[in-house]
Tab-separated table of C-alpha atoms and ligand atoms in Angstrom:
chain	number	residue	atom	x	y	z
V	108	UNK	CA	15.568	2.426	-12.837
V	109	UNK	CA	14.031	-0.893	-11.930
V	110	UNK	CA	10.566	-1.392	-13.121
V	111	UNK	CA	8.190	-2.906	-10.839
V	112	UNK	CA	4.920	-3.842	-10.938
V	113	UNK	CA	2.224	-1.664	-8.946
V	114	UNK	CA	-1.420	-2.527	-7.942
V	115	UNK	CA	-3.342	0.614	-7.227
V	116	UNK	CA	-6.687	0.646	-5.880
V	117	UNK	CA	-9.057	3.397	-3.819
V	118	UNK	CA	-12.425	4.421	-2.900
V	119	UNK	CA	-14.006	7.371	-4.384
V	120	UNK	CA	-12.264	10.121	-1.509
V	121	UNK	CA	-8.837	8.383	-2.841
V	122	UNK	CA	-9.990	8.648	-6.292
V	123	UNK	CA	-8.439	11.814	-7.253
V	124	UNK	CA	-4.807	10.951	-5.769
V	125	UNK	CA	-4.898	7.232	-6.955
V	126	UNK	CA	-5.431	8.915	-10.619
V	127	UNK	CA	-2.163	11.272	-10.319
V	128	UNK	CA	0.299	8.626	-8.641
V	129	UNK	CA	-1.059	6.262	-11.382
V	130	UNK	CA	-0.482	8.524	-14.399
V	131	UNK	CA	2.782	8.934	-12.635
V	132	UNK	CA	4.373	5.373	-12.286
V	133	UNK	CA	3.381	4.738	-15.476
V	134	UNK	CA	4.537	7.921	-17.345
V	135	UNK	CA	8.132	6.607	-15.028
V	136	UNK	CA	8.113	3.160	-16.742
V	137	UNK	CA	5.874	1.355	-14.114
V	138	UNK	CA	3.529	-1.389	-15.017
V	139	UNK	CA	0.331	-0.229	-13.470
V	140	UNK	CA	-2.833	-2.271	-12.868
V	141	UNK	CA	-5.361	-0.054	-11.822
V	142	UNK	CA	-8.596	-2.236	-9.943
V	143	UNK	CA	-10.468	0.691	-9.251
V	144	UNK	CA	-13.250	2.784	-8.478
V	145	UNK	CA	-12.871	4.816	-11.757
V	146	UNK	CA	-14.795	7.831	-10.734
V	147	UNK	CA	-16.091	9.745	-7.910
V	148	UNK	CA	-19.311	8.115	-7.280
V	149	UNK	CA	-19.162	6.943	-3.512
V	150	UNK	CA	-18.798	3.186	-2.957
V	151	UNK	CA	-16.894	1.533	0.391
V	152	UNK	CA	-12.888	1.485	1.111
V	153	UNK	CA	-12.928	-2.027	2.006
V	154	UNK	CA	-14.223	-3.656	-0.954
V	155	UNK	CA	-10.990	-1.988	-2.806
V	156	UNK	CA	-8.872	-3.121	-0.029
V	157	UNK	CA	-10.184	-6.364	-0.350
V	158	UNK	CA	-9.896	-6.559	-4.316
V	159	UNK	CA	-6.272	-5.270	-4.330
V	160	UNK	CA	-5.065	-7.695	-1.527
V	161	UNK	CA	-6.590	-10.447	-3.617
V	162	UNK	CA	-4.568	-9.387	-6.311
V	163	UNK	CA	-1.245	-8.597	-5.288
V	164	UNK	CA	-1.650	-11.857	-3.459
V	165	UNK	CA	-2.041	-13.876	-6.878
V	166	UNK	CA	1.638	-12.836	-6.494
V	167	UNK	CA	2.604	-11.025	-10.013
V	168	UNK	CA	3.203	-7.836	-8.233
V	169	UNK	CA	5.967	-5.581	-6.494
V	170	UNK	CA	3.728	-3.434	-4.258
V	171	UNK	CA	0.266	-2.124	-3.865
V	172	UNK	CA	-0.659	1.654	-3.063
V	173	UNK	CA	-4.159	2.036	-1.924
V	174	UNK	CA	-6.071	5.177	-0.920
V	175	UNK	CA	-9.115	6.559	0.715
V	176	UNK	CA	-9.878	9.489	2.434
V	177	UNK	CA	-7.721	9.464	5.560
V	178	UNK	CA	-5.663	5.913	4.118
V	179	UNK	CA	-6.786	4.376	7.403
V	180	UNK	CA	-10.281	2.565	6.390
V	181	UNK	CA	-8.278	0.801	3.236
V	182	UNK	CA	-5.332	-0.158	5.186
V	183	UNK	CA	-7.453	-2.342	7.667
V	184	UNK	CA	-9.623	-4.088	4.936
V	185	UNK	CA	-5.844	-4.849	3.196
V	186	UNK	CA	-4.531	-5.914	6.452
V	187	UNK	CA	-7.306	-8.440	7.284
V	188	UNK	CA	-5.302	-10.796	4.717
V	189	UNK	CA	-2.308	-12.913	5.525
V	190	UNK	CA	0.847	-11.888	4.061
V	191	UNK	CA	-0.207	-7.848	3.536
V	192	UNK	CA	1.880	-5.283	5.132
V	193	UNK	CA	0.065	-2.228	4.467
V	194	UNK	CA	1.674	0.784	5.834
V	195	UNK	CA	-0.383	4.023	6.032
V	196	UNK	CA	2.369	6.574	5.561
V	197	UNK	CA	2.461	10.470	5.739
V	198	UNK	CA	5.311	11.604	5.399
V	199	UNK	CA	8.616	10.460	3.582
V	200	UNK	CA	10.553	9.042	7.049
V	201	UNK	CA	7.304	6.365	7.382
V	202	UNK	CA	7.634	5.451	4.325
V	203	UNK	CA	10.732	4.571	4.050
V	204	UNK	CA	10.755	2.657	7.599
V	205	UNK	CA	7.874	0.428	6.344
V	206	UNK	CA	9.735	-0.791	3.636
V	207	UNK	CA	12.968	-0.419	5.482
V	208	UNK	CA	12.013	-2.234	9.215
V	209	UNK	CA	8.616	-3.444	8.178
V	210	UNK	CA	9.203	-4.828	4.501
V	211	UNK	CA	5.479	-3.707	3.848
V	212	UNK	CA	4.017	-4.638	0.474
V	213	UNK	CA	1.241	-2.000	0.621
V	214	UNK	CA	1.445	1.433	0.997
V	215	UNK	CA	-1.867	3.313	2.035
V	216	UNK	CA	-2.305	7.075	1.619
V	217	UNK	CA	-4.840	9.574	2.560
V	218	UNK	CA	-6.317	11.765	-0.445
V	219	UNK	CA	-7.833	13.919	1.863
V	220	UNK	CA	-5.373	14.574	3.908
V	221	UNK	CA	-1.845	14.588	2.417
V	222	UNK	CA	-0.448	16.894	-0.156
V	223	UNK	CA	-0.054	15.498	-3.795
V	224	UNK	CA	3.629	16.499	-3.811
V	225	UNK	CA	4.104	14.616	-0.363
V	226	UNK	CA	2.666	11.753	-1.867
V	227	UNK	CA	4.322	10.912	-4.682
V	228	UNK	CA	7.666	11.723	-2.412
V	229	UNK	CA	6.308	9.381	-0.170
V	230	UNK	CA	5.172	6.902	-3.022
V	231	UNK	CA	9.179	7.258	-4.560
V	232	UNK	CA	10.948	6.603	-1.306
V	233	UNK	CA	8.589	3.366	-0.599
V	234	UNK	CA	9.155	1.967	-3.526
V	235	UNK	CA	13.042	2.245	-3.904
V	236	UNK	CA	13.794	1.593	-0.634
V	237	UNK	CA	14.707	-2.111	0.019
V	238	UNK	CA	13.717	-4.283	3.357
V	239	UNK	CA	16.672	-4.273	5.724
V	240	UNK	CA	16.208	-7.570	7.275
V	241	UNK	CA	18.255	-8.929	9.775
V	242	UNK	CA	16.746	-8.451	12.955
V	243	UNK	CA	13.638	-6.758	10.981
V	244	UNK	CA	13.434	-10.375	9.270
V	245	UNK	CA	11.712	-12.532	12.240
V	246	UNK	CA	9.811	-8.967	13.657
V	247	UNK	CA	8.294	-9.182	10.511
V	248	UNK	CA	7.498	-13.067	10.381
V	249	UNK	CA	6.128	-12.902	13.919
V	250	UNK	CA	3.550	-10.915	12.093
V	251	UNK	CA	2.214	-13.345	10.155
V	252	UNK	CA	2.624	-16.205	13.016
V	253	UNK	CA	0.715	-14.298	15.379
V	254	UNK	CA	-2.591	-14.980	13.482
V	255	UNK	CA	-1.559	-18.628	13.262
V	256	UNK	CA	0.014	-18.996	16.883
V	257	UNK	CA	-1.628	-16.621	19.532
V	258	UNK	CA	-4.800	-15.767	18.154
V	259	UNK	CA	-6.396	-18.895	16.787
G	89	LIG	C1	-15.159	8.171	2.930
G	89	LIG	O1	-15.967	9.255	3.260
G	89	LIG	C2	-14.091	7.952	4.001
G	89	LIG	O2	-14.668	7.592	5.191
G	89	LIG	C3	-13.086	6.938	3.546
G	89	LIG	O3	-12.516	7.327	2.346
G	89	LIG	C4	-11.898	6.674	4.462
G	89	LIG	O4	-11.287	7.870	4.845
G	89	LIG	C5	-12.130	5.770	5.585
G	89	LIG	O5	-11.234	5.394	6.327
């Protein structure tokens, strides 16, 4: 097994999930940097988004998985910042086609609303699965160049 490096972040409704998939990819060799929240006490999705996009874009690390409640609130506070992918996935075909078609860099999961088995499925098949590229490659760049091109 390759061991990658893994920033994992969530809001206090991810809290509970974050903790297992944690324990998880570490117990599996992982290097884990957990950036919080470290309990249950309610604080807001897109400060974590924001921390572990700031992080994983210091650029030491594989992947990020980030959670909140439904895995929708952290993915858009991730997404706000050039060069992160984050892919809210629910089931083990989405994950795989974000790393697959849309070489995302962030996975985003729901604690409230996916099963902890599913997730860690979901969590395994994002991280082994490599970016096809090809004609994924300048999809993926156009991305990126929309901010810069279309939008500014
Ligand atoms: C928190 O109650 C909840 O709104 C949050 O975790 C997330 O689901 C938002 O998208």
């Amino acid at each position: 097994m390759v061991t990658k490096k893994i920033i994992i972040a969530s809001d206090h409704a991810g809290y509970n999930l974050k903790k297992i998939i944690g324990d998880e990819m570490s117990k599996s060799g992982h290097k884990v940097l957990d950036i919080g929240t470290n309990n249950l006490d309610p604080v807001d999705y897109p400060d974590f988004g924001h921390l572990a996009a700031k992080e994983y874009l210091k650029g030491t690390a594989n992947f990020g998985i980030i959670f909140c409640g439904s895995g929708l609130g952290i993915s858009m506070a991730a997404n706000k910042h050039n060069g992160i992918r984050a892919a809210l996935c629910y089931d083990i075909e989405t994950a795989k086609l974000a790393r697959s078609h849309n070489d995302a860099n962030f996975l985003a999961l729901g604690g409230r609303v996916i099963e902890v088995d599913l997730a860690k499925k979901c969590v395994n098949a994002f991280i082994n699965t490599p970016f096809d590229g090809g004609r994924h490659l300048n999809r993926v760049k156009k991305i990126d160049l929309m901010k810069i091109e279309r939008f500014e």
